[in-house]
Short mmCIF file of C-alpha atoms in Angstrom, two decimals:
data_model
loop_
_atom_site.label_atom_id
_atom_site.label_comp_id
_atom_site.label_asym_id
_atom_site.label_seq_id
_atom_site.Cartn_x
_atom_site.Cartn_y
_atom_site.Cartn_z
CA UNK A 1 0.00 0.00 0.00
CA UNK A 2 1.09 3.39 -0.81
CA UNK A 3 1.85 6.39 1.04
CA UNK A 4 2.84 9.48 -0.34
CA UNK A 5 0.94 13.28 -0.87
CA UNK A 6 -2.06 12.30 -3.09
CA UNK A 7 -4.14 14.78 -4.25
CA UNK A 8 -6.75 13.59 -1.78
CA UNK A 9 -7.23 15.44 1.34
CA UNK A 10 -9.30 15.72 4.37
CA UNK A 11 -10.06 18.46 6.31
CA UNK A 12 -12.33 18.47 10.23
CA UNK A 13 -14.03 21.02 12.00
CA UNK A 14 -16.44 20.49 15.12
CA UNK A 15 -20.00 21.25 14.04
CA UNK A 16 -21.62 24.01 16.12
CA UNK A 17 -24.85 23.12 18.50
CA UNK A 18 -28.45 23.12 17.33
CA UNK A 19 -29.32 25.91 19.61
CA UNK A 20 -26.17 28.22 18.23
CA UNK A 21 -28.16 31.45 17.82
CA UNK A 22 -27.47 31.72 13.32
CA UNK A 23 -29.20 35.58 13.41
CA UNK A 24 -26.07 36.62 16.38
CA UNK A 25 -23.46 34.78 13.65
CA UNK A 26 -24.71 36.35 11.04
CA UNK A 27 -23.96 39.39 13.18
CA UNK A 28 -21.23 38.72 14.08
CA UNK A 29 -19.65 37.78 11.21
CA UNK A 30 -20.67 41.17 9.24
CA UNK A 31 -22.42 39.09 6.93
CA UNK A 32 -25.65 38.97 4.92
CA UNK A 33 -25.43 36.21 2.87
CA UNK A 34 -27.21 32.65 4.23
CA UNK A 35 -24.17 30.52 6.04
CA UNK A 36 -23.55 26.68 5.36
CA UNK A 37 -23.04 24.13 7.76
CA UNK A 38 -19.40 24.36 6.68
CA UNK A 39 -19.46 28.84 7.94
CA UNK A 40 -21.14 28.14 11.04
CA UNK A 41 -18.37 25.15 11.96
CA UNK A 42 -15.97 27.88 11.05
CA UNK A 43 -17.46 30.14 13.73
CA UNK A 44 -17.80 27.59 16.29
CA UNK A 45 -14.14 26.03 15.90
CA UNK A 46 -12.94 29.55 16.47
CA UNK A 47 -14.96 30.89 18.80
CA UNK A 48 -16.71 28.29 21.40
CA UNK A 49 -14.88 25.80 23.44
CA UNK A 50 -16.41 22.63 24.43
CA UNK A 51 -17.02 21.09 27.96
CA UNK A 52 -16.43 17.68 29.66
CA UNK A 53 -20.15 15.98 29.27
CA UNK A 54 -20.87 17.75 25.81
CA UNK A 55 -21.78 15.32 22.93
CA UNK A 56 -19.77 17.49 20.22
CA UNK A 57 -20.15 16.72 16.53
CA UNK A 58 -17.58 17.41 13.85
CA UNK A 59 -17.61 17.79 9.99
CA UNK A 60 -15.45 15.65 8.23
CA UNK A 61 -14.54 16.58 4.22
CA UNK A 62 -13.10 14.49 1.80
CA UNK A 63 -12.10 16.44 -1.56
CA UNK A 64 -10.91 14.65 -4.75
CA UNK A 65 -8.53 16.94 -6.76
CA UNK A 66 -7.42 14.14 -8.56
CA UNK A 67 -8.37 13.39 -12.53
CA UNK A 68 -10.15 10.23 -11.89
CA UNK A 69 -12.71 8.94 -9.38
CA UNK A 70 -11.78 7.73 -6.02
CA UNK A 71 -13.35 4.81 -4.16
CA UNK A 72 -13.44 4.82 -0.23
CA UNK A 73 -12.65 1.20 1.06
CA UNK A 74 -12.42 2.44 4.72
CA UNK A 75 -12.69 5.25 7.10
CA UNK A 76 -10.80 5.08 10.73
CA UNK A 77 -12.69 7.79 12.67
CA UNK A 78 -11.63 8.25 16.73
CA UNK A 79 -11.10 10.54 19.30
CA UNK A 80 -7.90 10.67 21.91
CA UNK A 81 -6.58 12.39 24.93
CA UNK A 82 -3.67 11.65 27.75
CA UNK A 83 -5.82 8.36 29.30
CA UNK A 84 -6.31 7.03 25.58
CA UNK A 85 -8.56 6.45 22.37
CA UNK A 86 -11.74 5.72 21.16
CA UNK A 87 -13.88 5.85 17.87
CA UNK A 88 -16.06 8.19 17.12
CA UNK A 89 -19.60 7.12 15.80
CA UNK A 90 -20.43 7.78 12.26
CA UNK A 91 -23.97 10.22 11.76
CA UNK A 92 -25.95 8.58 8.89
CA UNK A 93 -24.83 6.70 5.96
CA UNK A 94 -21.87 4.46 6.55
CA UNK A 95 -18.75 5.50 4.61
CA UNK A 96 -17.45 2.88 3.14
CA UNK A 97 -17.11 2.27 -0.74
CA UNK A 98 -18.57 5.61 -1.55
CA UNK A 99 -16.47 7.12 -4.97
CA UNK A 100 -16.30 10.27 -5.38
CA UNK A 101 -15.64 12.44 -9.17
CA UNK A 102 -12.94 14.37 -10.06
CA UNK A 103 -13.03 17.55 -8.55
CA UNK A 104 -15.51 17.27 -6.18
CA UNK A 105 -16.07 16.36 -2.73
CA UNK A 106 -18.15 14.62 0.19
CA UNK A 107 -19.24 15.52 3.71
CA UNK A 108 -19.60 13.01 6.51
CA UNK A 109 -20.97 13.90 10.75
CA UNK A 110 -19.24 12.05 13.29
CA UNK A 111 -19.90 12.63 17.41
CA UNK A 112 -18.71 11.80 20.38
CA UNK A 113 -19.34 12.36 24.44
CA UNK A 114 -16.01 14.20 25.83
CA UNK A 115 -15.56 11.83 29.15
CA UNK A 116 -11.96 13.84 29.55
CA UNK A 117 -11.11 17.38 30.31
CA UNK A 118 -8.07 18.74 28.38
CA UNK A 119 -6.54 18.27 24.73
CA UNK A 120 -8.69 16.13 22.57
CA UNK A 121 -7.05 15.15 19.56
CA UNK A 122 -9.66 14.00 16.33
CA UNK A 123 -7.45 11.73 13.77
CA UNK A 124 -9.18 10.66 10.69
CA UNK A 125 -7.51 7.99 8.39
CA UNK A 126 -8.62 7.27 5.11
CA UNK A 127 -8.00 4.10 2.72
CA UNK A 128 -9.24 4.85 -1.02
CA UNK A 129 -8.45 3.11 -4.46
CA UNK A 130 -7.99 5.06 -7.52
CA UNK A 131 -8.58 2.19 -10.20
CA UNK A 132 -4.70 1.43 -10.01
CA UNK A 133 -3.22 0.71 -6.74
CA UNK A 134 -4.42 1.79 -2.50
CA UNK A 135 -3.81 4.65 -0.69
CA UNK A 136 -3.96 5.85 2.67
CA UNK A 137 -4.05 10.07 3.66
CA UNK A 138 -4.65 11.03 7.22
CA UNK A 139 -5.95 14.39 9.47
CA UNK A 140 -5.67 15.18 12.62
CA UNK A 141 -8.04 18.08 14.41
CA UNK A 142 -7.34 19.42 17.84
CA UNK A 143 -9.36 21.51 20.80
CA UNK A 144 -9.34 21.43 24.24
CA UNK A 145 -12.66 20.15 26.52
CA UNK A 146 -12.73 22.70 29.38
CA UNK A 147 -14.10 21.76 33.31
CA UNK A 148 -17.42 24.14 33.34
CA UNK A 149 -17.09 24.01 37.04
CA UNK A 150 -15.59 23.53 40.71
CA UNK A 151 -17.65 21.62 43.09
CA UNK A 152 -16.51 20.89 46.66
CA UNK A 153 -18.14 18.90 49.46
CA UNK A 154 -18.62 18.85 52.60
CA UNK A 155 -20.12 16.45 55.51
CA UNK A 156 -21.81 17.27 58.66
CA UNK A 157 -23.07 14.57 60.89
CA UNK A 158 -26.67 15.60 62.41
CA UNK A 159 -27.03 12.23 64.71
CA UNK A 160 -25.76 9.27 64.83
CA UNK A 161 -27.10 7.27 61.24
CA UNK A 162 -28.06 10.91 59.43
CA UNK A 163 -25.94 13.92 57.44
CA UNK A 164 -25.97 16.39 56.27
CA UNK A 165 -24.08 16.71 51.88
CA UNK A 166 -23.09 20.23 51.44
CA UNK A 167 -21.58 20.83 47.99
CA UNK A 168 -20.73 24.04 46.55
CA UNK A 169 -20.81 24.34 42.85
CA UNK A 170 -18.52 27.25 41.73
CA UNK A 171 -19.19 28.64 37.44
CA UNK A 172 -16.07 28.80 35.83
CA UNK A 173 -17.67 29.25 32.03
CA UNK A 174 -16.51 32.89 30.82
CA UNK A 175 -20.77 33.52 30.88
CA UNK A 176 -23.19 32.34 32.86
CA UNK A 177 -24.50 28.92 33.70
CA UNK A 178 -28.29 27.84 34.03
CA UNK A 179 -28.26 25.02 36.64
CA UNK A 180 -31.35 22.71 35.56
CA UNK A 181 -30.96 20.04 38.12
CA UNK A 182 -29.13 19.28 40.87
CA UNK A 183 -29.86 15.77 42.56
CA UNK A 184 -27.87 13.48 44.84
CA UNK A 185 -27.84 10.07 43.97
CA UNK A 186 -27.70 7.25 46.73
CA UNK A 187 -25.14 4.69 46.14
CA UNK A 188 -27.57 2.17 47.83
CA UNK A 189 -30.51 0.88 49.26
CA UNK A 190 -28.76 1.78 52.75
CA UNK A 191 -28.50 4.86 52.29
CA UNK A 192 -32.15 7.23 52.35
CA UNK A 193 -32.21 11.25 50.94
CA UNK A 194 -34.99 12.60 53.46
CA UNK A 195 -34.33 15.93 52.03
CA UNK A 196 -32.62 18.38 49.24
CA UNK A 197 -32.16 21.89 48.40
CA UNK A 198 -33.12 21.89 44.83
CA UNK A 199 -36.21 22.93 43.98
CA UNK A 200 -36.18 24.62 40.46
CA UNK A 201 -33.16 25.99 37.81
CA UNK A 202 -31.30 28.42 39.21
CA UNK A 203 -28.29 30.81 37.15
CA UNK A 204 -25.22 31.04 38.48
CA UNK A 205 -22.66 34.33 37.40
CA UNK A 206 -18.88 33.65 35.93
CA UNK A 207 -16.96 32.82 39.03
CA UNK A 208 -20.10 32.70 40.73
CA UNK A 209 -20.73 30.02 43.21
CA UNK A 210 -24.40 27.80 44.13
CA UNK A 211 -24.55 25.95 47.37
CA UNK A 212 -26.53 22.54 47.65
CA UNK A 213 -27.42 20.42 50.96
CA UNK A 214 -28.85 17.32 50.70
CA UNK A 215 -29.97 15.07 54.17
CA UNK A 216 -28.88 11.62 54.01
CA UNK A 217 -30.16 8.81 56.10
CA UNK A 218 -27.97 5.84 56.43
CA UNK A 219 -27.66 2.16 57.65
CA UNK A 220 -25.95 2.21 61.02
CA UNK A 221 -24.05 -0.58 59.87
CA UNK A 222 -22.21 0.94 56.98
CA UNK A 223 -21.10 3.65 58.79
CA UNK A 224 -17.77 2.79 59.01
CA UNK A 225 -15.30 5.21 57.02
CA UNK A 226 -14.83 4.55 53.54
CA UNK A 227 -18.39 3.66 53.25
CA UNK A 228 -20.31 5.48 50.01
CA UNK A 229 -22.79 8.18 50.20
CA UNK A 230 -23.54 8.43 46.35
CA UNK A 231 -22.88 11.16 43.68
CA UNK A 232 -23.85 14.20 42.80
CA UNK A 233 -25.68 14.92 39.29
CA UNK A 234 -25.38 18.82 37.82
CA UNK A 235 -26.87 19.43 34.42
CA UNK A 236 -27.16 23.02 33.30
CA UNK A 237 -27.24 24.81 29.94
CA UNK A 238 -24.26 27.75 28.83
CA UNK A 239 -24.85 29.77 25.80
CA UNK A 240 -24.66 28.27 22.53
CA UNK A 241 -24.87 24.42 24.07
CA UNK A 242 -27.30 22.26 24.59
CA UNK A 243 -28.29 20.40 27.79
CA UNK A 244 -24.76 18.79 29.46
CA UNK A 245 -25.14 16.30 32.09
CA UNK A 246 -21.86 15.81 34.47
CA UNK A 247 -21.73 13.40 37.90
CA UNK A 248 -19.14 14.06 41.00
CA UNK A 249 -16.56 10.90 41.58
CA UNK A 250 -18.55 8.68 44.60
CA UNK A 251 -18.87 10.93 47.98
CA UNK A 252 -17.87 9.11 51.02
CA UNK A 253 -18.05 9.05 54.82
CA UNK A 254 -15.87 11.17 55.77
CA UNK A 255 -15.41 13.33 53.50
CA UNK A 256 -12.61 15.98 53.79
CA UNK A 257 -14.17 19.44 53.73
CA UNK A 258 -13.35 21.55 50.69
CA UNK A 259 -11.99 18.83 48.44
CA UNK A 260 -12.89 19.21 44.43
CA UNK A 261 -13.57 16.04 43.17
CA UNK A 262 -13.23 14.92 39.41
CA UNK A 263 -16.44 15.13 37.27
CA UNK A 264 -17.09 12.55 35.44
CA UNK A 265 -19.42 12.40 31.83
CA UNK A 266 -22.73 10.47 31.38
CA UNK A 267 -24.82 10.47 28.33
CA UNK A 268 -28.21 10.83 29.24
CA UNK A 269 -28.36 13.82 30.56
CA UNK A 270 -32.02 13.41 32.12
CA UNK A 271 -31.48 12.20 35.78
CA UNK A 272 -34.47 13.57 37.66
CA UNK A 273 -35.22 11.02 40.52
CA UNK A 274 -32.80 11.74 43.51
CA UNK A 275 -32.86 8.26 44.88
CA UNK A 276 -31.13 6.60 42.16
CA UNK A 277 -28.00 5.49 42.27
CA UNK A 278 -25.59 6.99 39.83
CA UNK A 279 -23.27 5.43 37.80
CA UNK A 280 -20.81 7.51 35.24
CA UNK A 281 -20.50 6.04 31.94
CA UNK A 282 -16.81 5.50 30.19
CA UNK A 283 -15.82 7.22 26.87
#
C-alpha cells in the first residue's frame, strides 16, 4: 500500500450546537449572505470551546482533486486524549465504498461524548483506491474540553445514622451557567435522601458560586469510614450548548471538607429522581 501526498485530502471542524443562535453569527460575522453548515463550523471552531459531558459533533470533508474517481474502502474515525482512544460514531450513511468524481467532494458527521477534560485530539484515516493501486491520507483536528465548574463537598453529621451533603458548585464558564438540576444520587438501598435543596433551575454568574445540601439517612451498619454516600448529578445549559449532564466521583463518609472532586461524563443527561443510584458512563 502506498503512502505518499495524493491529491486527496481531508479536512475536520467540530460542528456548532443546534441551539447556536445563526441571526447573532450572522452578526457577528458582518455578513448577509445565508451561512452553510461548513461557515457556522468555522465560527464555532474559532470561537466556542467545548465542555467535559458535551456530545460534540464534527464535519469531516473528503475532496478529490485528482483526474479520476476515487473509491473509499475504509474510514478510521476516533477521538484521543492523555488516558487514551476511542472511535467516534459515524452520523448517517456508513462511509465505506462511496467514490467520489474528479473535482468534487463529500461531507460526513461524526460525534462523540467528551468523558476527559483537556486536549482532545480528532485523527481521521482514510484508505481509497484510484482504479490502479491503495492509498492511505490522514488528518488530525485538535481543541481542548474545558471543566465548566468547581464543586466541593462537605459532611456534617446531624445524629448518629443521618448527614448532612453540602456541595458548593462554583461557574467557571466565561458567561453564565443555568443550573437545571441538581440531585444526589444514593449509592444504595442503605443509604435514604430525606431531604434536598433543589427545587427549580437556578443561574449562576462567571466565578459565581451555588450551594446545595442534601440530608442523608444511612444504615448504622455501613457507617464505618470509607463507606459510600452516592454522587452528585449537575446538568445546566451555557450559551450556545445544549443540555450537558456531568456526575461528581462517589462521595464518602468522611469526606474531607473543601476537596474538588473529578467530574465525570454520562450520556443521558435526564437524571431527575434523587434516589437513584448513579453510575458515570466510560468514553
Amino acid at each position: 500500500m502506498s503512502r505518499y501526498a495524493a491529491p486527496v485530502c481531508i479536512s475536520i471542524k467540530r460542528i456548532p450546537p443546534i441551539d447556536v443562535d445563526i441571526n447573532q453569527i450572522s452578526k457577528d460575522l458582518s455578513t448577509l449572505s445565508a451561512q452553510t453548515c461548513r461557515s457556522y463550523s468555522d465560527y464555532y471552531s474559532s470561537s466556542l470551546p467545548s465542555y467535559i459531558g458535551e456530545k460534540v459533533e464534527f464535519y469531516v470533508e473528503i475532496s478529490n482533486a485528482s483526474n479520476s474517481t476515487i473509491r473509499i474502502l475504509k474510514i478510521e474515525a476516533s477521538i484521543s486524549s492523555e488516558t487514551g482512544r476511542c472511535p467516534l460514531d459515524e452520523v448517517g450513511t456508513s462511509s465505506k465504498y462511496l467514490s467520489i468524481a474528479p473535482s468534487t467532494s463529500i461531507s460526513l458527521r461524526f460525534v462523540k461524548l467528551l468523558c476527559e477534560i483537556g486536549e482532545q485530539t480528532v485523527h481521521i484515516s482514510l484508505t481509497y483506491n484510484n482504479s490502479l493501486t491503495d492509498f492511505v491520507v490522514s488528518e488530525e483536528y485538535r481543541f481542548q474540553s474545558l471543566k465548566p465548574f468547581d464543586i466541593a463537598f462537605s459532611r456534617t453529621q446531624l445524629s448518629h445514622n443521618r448527614f448532612v451533603v453540602n456541595s458548593t458548585i462554583t461557574n467557571r464558564l466565561a458567561t453564565d451557567m443555568l443550573l437545571t438540576n441538581v440531585a444526589f444520587g444514593v449509592a444504595s438501598s442503605r443509604v435514604k435522601q430525606i431531604h434536598t435543596s433543589f427545587d427549580s433551575a437556578v443561574s449562576v454568574h462567571r466565578d459565581g458560586k451555588y450551594m446545595h445540601f442534601c440530608i442523608l439517612e444511612v444504615d448504622p451498619e455501613i457507617l464505618q469510614k470509607g463507606a459510600v454516600l452516592g454522587s452528585l448529578a449537575i446538568h445546566f445549559i451555557a450559551k450556545g450548548h445544549k443540555e450537558i449532564g456531568l456526575t461528581s466521583t462517589k462521595v464518602t463518609i468522611p469526606v474531607d471538607f473543601d476537596v474538588t472532586l473529578q467530574l465525570r461524563a454520562f450520556p443521558e443527561p435526564k437524571f431527575k429522581d434523587t434516589t437513584r443510584s448513579i453510575k458515570s458512563s466510560p468514553c
